Coordinates of C-alpha atoms and ligand atoms in Angstrom, one line a residue:
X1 CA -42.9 -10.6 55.2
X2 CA -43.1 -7.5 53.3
X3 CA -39.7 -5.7 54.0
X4 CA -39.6 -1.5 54.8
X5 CA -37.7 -1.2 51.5
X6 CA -40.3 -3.0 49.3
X7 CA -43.3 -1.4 51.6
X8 CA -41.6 1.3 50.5
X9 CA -41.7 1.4 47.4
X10 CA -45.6 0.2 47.3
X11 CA -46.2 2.7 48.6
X12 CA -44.6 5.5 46.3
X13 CA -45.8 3.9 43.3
X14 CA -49.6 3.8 44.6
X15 CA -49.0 7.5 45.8
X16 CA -47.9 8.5 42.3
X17 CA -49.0 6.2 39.7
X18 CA -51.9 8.4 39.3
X19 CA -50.4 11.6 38.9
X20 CA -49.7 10.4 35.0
X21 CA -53.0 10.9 32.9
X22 CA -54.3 8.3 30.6
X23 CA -52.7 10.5 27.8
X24 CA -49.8 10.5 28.9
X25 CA -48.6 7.8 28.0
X26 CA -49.1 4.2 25.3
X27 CA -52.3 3.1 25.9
X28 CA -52.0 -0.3 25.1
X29 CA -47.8 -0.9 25.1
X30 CA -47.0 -1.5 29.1
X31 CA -45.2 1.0 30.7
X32 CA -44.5 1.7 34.3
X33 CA -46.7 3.4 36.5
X34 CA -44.3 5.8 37.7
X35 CA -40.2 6.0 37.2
X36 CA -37.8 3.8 34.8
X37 CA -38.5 0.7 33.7
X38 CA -35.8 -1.7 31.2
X39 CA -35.9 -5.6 30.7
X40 CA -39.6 -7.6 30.8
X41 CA -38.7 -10.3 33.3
X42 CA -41.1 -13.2 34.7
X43 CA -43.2 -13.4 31.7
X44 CA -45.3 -16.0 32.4
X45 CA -48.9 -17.9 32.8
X46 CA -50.0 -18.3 36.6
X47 CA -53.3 -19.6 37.6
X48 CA -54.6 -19.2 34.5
X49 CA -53.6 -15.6 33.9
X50 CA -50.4 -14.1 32.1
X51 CA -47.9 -12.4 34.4
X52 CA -45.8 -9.7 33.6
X53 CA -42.9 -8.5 35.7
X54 CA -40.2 -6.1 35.0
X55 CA -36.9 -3.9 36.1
X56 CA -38.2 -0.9 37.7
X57 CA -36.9 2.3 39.6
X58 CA -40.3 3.9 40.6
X59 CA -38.4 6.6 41.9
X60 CA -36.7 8.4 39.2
X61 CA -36.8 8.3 35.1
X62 CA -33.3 6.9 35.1
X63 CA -31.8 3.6 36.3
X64 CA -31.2 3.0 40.0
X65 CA -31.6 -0.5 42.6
X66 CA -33.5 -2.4 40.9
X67 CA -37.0 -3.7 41.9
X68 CA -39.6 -6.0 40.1
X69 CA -42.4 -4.2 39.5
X70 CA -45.7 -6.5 38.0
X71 CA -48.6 -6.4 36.2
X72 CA -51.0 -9.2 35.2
X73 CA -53.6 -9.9 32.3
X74 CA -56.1 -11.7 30.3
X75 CA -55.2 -11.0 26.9
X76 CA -51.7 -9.0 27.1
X77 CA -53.6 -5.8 25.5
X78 CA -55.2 -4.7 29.2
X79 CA -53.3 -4.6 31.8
X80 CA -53.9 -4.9 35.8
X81 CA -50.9 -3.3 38.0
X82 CA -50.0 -5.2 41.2
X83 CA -47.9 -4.4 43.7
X84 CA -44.3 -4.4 43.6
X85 CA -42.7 -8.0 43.6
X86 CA -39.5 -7.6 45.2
X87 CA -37.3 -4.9 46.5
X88 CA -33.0 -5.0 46.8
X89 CA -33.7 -5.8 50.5
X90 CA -31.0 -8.6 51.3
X91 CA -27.6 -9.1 51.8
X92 CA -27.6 -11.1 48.6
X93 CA -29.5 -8.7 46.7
X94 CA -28.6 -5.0 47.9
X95 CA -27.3 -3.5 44.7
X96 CA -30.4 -4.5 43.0
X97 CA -32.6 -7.7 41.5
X98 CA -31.7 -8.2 38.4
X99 CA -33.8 -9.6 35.7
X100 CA -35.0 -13.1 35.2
X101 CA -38.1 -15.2 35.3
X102 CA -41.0 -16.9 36.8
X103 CA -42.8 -20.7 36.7
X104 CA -46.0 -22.3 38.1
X105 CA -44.7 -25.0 40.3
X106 CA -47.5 -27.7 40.4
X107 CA -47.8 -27.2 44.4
X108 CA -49.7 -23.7 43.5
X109 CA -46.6 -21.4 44.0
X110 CA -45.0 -19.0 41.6
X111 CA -41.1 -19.5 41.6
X112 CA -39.1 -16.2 41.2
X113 CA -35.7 -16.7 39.6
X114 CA -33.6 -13.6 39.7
X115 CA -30.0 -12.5 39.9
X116 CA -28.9 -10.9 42.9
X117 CA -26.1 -8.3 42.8
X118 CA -23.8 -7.2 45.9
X119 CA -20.8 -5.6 46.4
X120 CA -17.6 -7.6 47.4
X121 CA -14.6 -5.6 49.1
X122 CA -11.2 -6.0 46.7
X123 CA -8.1 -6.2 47.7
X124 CA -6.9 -3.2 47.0
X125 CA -9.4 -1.8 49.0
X126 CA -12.2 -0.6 46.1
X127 CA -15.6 -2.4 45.5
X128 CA -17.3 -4.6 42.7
X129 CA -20.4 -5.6 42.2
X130 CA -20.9 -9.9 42.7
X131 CA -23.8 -11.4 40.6
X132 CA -26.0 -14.6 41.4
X133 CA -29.2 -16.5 41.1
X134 CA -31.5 -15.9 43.7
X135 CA -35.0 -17.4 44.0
X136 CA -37.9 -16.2 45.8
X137 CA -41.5 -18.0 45.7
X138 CA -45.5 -16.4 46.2
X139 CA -48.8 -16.2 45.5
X140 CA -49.1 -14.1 42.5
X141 CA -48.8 -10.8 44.5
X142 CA -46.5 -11.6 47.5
X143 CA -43.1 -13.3 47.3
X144 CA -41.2 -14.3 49.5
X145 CA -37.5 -15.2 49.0
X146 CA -35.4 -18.5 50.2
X147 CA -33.4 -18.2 52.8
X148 CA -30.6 -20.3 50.7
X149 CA -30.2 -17.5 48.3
X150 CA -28.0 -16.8 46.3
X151 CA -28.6 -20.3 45.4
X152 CA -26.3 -20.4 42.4
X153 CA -23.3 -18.7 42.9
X154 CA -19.6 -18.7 41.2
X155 CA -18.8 -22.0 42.7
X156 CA -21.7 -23.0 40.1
X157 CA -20.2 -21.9 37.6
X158 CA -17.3 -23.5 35.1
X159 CA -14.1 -22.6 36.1
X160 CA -13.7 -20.0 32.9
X161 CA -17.3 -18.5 33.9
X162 CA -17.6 -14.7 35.4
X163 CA -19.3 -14.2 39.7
X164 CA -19.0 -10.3 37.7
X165 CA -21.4 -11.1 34.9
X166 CA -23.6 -14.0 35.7
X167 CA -26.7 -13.0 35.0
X168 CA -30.4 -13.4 33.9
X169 CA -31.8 -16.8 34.6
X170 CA -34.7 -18.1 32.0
X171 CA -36.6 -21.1 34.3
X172 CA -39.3 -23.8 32.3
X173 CA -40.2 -26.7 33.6
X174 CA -40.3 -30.1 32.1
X175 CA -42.2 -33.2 33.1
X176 CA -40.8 -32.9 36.8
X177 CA -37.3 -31.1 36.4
X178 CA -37.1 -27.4 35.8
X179 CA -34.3 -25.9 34.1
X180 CA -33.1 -22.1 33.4
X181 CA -30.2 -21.3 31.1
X182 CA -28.5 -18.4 32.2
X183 CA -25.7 -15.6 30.6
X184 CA -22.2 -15.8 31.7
X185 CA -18.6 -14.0 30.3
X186 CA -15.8 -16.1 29.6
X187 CA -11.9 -15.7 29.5
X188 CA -12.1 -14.7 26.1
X189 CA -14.5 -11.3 27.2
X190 CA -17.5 -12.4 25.3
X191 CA -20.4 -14.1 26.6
X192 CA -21.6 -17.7 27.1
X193 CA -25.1 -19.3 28.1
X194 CA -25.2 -21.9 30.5
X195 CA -27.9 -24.9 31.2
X196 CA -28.7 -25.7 35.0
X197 CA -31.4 -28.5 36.4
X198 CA -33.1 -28.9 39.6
X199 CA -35.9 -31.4 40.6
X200 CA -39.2 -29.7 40.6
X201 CA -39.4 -30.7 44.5
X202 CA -36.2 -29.7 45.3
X203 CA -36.0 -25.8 43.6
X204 CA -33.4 -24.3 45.4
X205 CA -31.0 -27.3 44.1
X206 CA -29.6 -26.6 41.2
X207 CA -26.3 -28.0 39.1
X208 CA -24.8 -26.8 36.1
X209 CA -25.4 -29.2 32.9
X210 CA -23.7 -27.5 29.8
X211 CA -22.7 -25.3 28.1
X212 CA -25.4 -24.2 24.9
X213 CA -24.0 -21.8 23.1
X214 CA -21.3 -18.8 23.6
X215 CA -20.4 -15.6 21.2
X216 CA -16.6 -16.5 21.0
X217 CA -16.1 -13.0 20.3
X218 CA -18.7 -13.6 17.2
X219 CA -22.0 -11.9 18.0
X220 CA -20.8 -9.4 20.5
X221 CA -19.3 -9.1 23.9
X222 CA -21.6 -10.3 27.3
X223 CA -24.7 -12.5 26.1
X224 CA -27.6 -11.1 28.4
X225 CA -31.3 -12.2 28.9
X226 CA -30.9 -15.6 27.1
X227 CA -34.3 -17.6 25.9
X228 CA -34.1 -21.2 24.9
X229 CA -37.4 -22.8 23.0
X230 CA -38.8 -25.1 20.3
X231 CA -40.5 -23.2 17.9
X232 CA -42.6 -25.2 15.0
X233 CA -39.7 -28.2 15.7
X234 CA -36.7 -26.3 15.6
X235 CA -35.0 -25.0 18.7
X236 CA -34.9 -21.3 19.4
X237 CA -32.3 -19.9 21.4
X238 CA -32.5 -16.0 21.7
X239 CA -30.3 -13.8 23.1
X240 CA -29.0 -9.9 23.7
X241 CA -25.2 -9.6 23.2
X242 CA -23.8 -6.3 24.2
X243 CA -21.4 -4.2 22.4
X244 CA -22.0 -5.7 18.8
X245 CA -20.1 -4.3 16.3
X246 CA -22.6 -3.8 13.0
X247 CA -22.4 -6.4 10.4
X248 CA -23.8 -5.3 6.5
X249 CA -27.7 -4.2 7.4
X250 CA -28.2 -7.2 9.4
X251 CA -26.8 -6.2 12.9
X252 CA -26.4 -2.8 14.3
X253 CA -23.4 -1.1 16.6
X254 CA -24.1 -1.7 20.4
X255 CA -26.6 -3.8 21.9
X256 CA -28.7 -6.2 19.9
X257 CA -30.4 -8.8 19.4
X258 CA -30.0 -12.3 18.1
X259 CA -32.1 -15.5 17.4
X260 CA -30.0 -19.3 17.0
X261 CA -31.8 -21.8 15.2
X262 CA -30.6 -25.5 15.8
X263 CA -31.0 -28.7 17.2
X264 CA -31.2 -29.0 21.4
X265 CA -30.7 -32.3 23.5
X266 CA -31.5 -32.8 26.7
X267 CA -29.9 -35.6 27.6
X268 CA -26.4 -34.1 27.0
X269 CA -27.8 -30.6 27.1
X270 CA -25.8 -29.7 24.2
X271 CA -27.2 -27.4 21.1
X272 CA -25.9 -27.3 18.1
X273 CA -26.7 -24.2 15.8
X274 CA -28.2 -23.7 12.2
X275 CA -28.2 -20.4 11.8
X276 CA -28.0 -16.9 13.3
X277 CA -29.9 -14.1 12.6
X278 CA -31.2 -10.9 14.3
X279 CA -34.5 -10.6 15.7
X280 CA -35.5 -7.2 14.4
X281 CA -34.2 -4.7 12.3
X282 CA -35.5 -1.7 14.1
X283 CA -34.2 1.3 15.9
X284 CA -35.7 0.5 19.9
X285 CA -35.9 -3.7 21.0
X286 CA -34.1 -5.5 23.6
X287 CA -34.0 -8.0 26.2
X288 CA -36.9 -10.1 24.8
X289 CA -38.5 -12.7 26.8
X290 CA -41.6 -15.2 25.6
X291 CA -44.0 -17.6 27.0
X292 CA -45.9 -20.5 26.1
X293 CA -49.7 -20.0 26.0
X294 CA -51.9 -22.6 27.1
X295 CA -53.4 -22.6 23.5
X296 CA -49.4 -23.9 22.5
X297 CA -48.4 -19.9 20.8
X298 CA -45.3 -19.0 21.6
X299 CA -45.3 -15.1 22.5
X300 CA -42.4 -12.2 22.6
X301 CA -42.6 -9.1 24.5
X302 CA -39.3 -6.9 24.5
X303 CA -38.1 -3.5 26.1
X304 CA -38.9 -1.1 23.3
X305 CA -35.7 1.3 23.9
X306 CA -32.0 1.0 23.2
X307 CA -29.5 1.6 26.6
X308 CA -27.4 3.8 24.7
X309 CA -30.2 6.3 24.0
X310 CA -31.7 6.0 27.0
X311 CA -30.7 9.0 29.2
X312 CA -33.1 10.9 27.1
X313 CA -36.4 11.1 28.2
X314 CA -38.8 13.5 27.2
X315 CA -39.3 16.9 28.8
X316 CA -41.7 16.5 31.6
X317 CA -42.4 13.0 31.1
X318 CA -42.9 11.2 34.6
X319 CA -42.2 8.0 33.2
X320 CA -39.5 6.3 30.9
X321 CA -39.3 2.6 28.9
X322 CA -42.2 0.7 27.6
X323 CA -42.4 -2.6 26.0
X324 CA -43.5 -3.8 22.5
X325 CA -47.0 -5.3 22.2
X326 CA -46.7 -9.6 22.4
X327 CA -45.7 -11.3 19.3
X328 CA -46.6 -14.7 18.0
X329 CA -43.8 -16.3 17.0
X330 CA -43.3 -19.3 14.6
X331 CA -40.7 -20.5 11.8
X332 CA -40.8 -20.0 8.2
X333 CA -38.2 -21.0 5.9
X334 CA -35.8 -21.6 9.2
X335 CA -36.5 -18.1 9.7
X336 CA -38.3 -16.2 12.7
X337 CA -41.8 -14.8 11.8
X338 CA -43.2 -11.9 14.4
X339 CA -46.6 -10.9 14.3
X340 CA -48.9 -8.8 16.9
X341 CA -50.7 -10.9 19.5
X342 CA -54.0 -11.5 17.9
X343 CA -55.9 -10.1 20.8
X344 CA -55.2 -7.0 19.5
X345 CA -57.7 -7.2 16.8
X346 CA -60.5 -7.5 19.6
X347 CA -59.7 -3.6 19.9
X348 CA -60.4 -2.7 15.9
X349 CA -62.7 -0.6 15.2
X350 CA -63.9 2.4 12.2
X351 CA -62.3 0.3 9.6
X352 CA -61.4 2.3 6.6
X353 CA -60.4 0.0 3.6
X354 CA -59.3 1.4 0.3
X355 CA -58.3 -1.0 -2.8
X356 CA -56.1 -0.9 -6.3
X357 CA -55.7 2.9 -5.9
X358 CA -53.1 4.7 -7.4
X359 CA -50.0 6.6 -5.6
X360 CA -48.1 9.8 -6.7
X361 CA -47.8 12.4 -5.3
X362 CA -48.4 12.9 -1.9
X363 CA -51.8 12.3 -0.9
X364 CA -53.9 12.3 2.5
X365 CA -56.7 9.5 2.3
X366 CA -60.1 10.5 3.7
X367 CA -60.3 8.9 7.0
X368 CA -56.9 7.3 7.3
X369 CA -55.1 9.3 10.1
X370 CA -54.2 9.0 14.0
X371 CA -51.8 7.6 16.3
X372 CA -53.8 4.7 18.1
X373 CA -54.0 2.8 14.8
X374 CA -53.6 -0.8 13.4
X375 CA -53.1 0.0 9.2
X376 CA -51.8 -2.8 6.9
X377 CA -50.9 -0.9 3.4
X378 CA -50.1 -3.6 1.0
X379 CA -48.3 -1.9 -2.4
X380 CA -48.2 -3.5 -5.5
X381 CA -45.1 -2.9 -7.8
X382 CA -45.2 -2.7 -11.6
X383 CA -43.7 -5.5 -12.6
X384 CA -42.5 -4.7 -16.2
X385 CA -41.2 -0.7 -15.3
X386 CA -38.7 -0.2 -12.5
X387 CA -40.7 1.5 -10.0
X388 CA -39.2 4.9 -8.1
X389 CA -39.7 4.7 -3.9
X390 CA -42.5 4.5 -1.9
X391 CA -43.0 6.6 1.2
X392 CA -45.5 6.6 3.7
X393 CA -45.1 9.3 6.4
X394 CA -46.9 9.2 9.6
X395 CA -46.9 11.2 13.0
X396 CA -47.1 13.8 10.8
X397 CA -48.0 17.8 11.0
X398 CA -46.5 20.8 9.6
X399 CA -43.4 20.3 11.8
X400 CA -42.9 17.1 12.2
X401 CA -43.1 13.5 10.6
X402 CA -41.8 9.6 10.3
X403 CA -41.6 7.8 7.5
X404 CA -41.2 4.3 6.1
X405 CA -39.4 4.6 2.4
X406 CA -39.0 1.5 0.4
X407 CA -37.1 1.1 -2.3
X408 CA -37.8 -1.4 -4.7
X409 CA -34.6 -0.6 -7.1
X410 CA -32.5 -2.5 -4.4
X411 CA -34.8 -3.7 -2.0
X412 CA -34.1 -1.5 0.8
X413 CA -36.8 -0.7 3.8
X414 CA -35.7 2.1 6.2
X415 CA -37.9 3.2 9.3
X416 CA -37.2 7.6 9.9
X417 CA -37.7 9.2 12.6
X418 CA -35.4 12.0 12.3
X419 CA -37.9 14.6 11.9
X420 CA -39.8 13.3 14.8
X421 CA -39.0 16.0 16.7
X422 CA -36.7 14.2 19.3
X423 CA -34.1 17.3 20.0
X424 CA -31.1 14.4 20.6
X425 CA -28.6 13.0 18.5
X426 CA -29.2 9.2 18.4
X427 CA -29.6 6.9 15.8
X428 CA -32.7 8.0 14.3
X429 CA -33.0 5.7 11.4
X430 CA -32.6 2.3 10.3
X431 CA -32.8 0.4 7.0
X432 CA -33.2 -3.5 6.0
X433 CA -33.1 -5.6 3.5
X434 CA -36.9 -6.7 2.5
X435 CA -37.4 -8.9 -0.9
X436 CA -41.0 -8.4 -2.5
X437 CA -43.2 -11.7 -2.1
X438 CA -44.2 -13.4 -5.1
X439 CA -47.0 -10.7 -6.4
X440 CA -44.9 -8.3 -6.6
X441 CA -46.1 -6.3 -3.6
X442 CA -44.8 -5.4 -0.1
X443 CA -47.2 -6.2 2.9
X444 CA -47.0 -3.1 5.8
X445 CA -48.5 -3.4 8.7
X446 CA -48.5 -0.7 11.4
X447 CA -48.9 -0.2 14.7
X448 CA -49.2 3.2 16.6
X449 CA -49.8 4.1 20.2
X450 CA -48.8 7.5 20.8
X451 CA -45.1 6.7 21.9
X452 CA -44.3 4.0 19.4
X453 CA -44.3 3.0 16.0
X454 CA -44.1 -1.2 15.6
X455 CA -43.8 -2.5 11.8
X456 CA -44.5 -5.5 10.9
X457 CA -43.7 -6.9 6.7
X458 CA -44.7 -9.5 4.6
X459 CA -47.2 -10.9 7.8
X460 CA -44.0 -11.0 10.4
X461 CA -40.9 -11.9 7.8
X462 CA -39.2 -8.7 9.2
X463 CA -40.4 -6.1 12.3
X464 CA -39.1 -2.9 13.1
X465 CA -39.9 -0.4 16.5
X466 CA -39.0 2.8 17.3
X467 CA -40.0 4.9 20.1
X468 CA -41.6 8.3 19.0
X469 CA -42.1 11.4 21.1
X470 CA -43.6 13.5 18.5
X471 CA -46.9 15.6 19.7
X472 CA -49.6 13.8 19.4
X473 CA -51.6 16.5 17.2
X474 CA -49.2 15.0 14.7
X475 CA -51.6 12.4 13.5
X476 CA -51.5 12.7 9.4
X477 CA -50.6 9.7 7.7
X478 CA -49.7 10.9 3.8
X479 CA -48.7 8.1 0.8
X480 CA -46.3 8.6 -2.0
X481 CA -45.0 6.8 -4.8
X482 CA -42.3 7.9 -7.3
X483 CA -43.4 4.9 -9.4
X484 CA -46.0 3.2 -10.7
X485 CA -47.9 1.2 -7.6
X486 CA -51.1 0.1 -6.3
X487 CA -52.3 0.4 -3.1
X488 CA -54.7 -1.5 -0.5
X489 CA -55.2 -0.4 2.9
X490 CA -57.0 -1.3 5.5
X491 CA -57.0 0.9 8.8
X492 CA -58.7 0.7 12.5
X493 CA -58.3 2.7 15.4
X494 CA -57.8 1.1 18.3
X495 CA -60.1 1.7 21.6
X496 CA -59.7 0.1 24.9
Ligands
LIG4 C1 -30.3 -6.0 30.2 C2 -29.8 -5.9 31.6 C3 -29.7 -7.3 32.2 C4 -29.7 -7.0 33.7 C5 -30.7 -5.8 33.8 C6 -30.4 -4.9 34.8 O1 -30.9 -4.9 29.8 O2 -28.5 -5.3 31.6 O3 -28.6 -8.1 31.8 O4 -30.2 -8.1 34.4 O5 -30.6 -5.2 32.5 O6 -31.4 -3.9 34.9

């Protein structure tokens, strides 16, 4: 039954999706059709199609109750909307459904799993907000949710555990049993992941198994949105602490994001870590979430903002958040590689390819420009003279510009957007570490989509996004070398 709340909210979004032009907004990044939007959640493959859900306020460009809004497609470039999932319209879900994440039970139904949030009277009179694991199950368009929800609540949880900050179940299934780990705050204030099982007949019947992993006041406060996976046979576990405190180049101030390589079992549902590293070194990624495809790739998609930038939205803009395009993930070295989905290269076309040219001063190359573009620039260093920085800028017109600088003196990469034209003061720019590979050069490869600029080096070793609200007649792309390089590109526009 479609409640007045969620009938609601259908409605406003197909009354005013359309009052945002095509140009308006990414054209290939999802974004919501109208409102705020923040984690992707119930990313997953349903009848042969890849489902994309996600925290959405249709009503305003900030924050509010939370709602699932959903989208579908074939080949995570184009995107179908459907109509809005599920609406804070329960007792056990009235402040908002938080995120979480969807299966394919083998009767046909797609299983919701999502934390509900609801106030609880104190004693002294004032009111918190409870959270718990709700479930709700559908056809791909309409869910309904169990009337045993919340079905995991703090009686679930260990006795150190937080009913304040449970949050954000990740549900898989294997061979008959599905499991979800989920992020919980302990005694000492940080966070903690949690494993819980239920029979795939029997999915409102869940019991708590282990504990995987927890921050012990390590990797930042509250562990949210956790991801557990094997990857190329190691297991993955990924997840977004809050309130990290920045560690040398590797982890920024605030909330982040962190990958945990190591060994998983099953049996005792115990993990035991390898090593820790973060996921990207870039100004705008959180809450990640992946899938498996049915060709066995393991794909990331991630809320391309940071929350502590984002009460500013642009002037005028109708709406606000947009996600990164789908990565392919594997392991190299123990280490996470990212690259774009490889759909995307169904959408080249207009190549422009230069080779072995030389880079000064700054120069414009005929035909290489725009800000729907896919451009790999690989530079090759001098190897006997110690070459000067390399800079490409992009986004770029009299006013305005980003830039990617490299320096090869001490290996530094930084992504700039501070004259990008954004009149706030955030963090605008971020630099990395980045070695040269074993010729000598630096592999580059960009995305742009009006909104956004994704980076990808050395084929995946290291990505950075930022979100950019520069005009879009700021399309020049310029190259510059203080040293002695050579340069290859190869640049496409993108159509869809
Ligand atoms: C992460 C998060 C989640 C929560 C959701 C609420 O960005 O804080 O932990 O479920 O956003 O919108």
């Amino acid at each position: 039954m479609t409640s007045e709340i969620l009938q609601q909210a259908r409605d406003y979004e197909n009354k005013n999706a359309d009052s945002i032009t095509k140009e308006e907004r990414p054209s290939f990044h999802v974004t919501p059709p109208i409102g705020w939007m923040n984690d992707p959640n119930g990313f997953s493959v349903y009848k042969g199609e890849y489902h994309l859900f996600f925290q959405y306020h249709p009503y305003s460009i900030k924050w509010g109750p939370m709602h699932w809004g959903h989208y579908k497609t074939k080949d995570f470039i184009r995107w179908e909307r459907l109509p809005v999932a599920i609406a804070p319209d329960s007792d056990f879900d009235i402040d908002g459904c938080f995120s979480g994440s969807a299966v394919e039970l083998s009767d046909g139904r797609q299983m919701l799993m999502y934390t509900g949030v609801y106030p609880e009277m104190l004693e002294n009179g004032t009111k918190k907000t409870v959270q718990a694991q709700c479930v709700a199950f559908g056809d791909g368009i309409n869910y309904e949710k169990s009337k045993l929800n919340p079905i995991l609540t703090e009686k679930d949880l260990p006795e150190w555990g937080s009913k304040w900050d449970f949050r954000d179940p990740k549900i898989w299934k294997k061979d008959k049993d599905l499991y979800a780990v989920i992020g919980t705050r302990t005694t000492d204030g940080s966070g903690a992941i949690l494993l819980y099982k239920a029979a795939e007949d029997a999915p409102e019947k869940w019991t708590l198994v282990s504990t995987v992993d927890r921050s012990n006041n390590e990797y930042g406060k509250m562990w949210e949105c956790p991801d557990l996976f094997m990857l190329d046979g190691k297991w993955v576990l990924i997840t977004s602490p809050q309130n990290m405190v920045a560690k040398g180049l590797e982890y920024h101030n605030g909330h982040d994001v962190i990958c945990i390589t190591g060994n998983f079992d099953y049996e005792t549902g115990k993990f035991t870590r390898e090593n820790v590293m973060p996921v990207e070194g870039g100004i705008d990624f959180y809450a990640p979430q992946t899938l498996l495809t049915p060709d066995g790739r393991r794909i990331m998609i991630a809320w391309m903002q940071a929350w502590d930038s984002s009460k500013f939205v642009p002037k005028g803009q109708k709406w606000f958040g947009m996600f990164t395009i789908p990565r392919e993930l594997t392991i190299k070295n123990g280490c996470l590689i990212q690259n774009p989905v490889r759909e995307i290269e169904n959408y080249r076309c207009n190549k422009v390819s230069y080779k072995n040219i030389d880079i000064k001063e700054e120069v414009k190359l005929p035909g290489v420009a725009g800000r729907i573009i896919d451009l790999t620039a690989t530079v090759y260093f001098d190897k006997k003279e110690a070459s000067g920085k390399f800079v490409i800028k992009f986004a770029q017109n009299e006013d305005f510009y980003s830039s990617i600088t490299y320096d090869p003196a001490d290996n530094l990469l930084t992504l700039d957007r501070t004259y990008s034209g954004f009149p706030h003061y955030i963090v605008h720019s971020r630099t990395i570490e980045v070695k040269r590979n074993e010729y000598n050069s630096l592999k580059l490869r960009i995305l742009l989509d009006r909104n956004s600029v994704e980076l990808f080096v050395n084929d995946g070793e290291k990505a950075m996004s930022a979100a950019l609200y520069t005009p879009l007649d700021a399309d020049s792309i310029t190259f510059e070398s203080k040293g002695n390089v050579k340069l290859d590109i190869e640049k496409y526009d993108l159509k869809f």
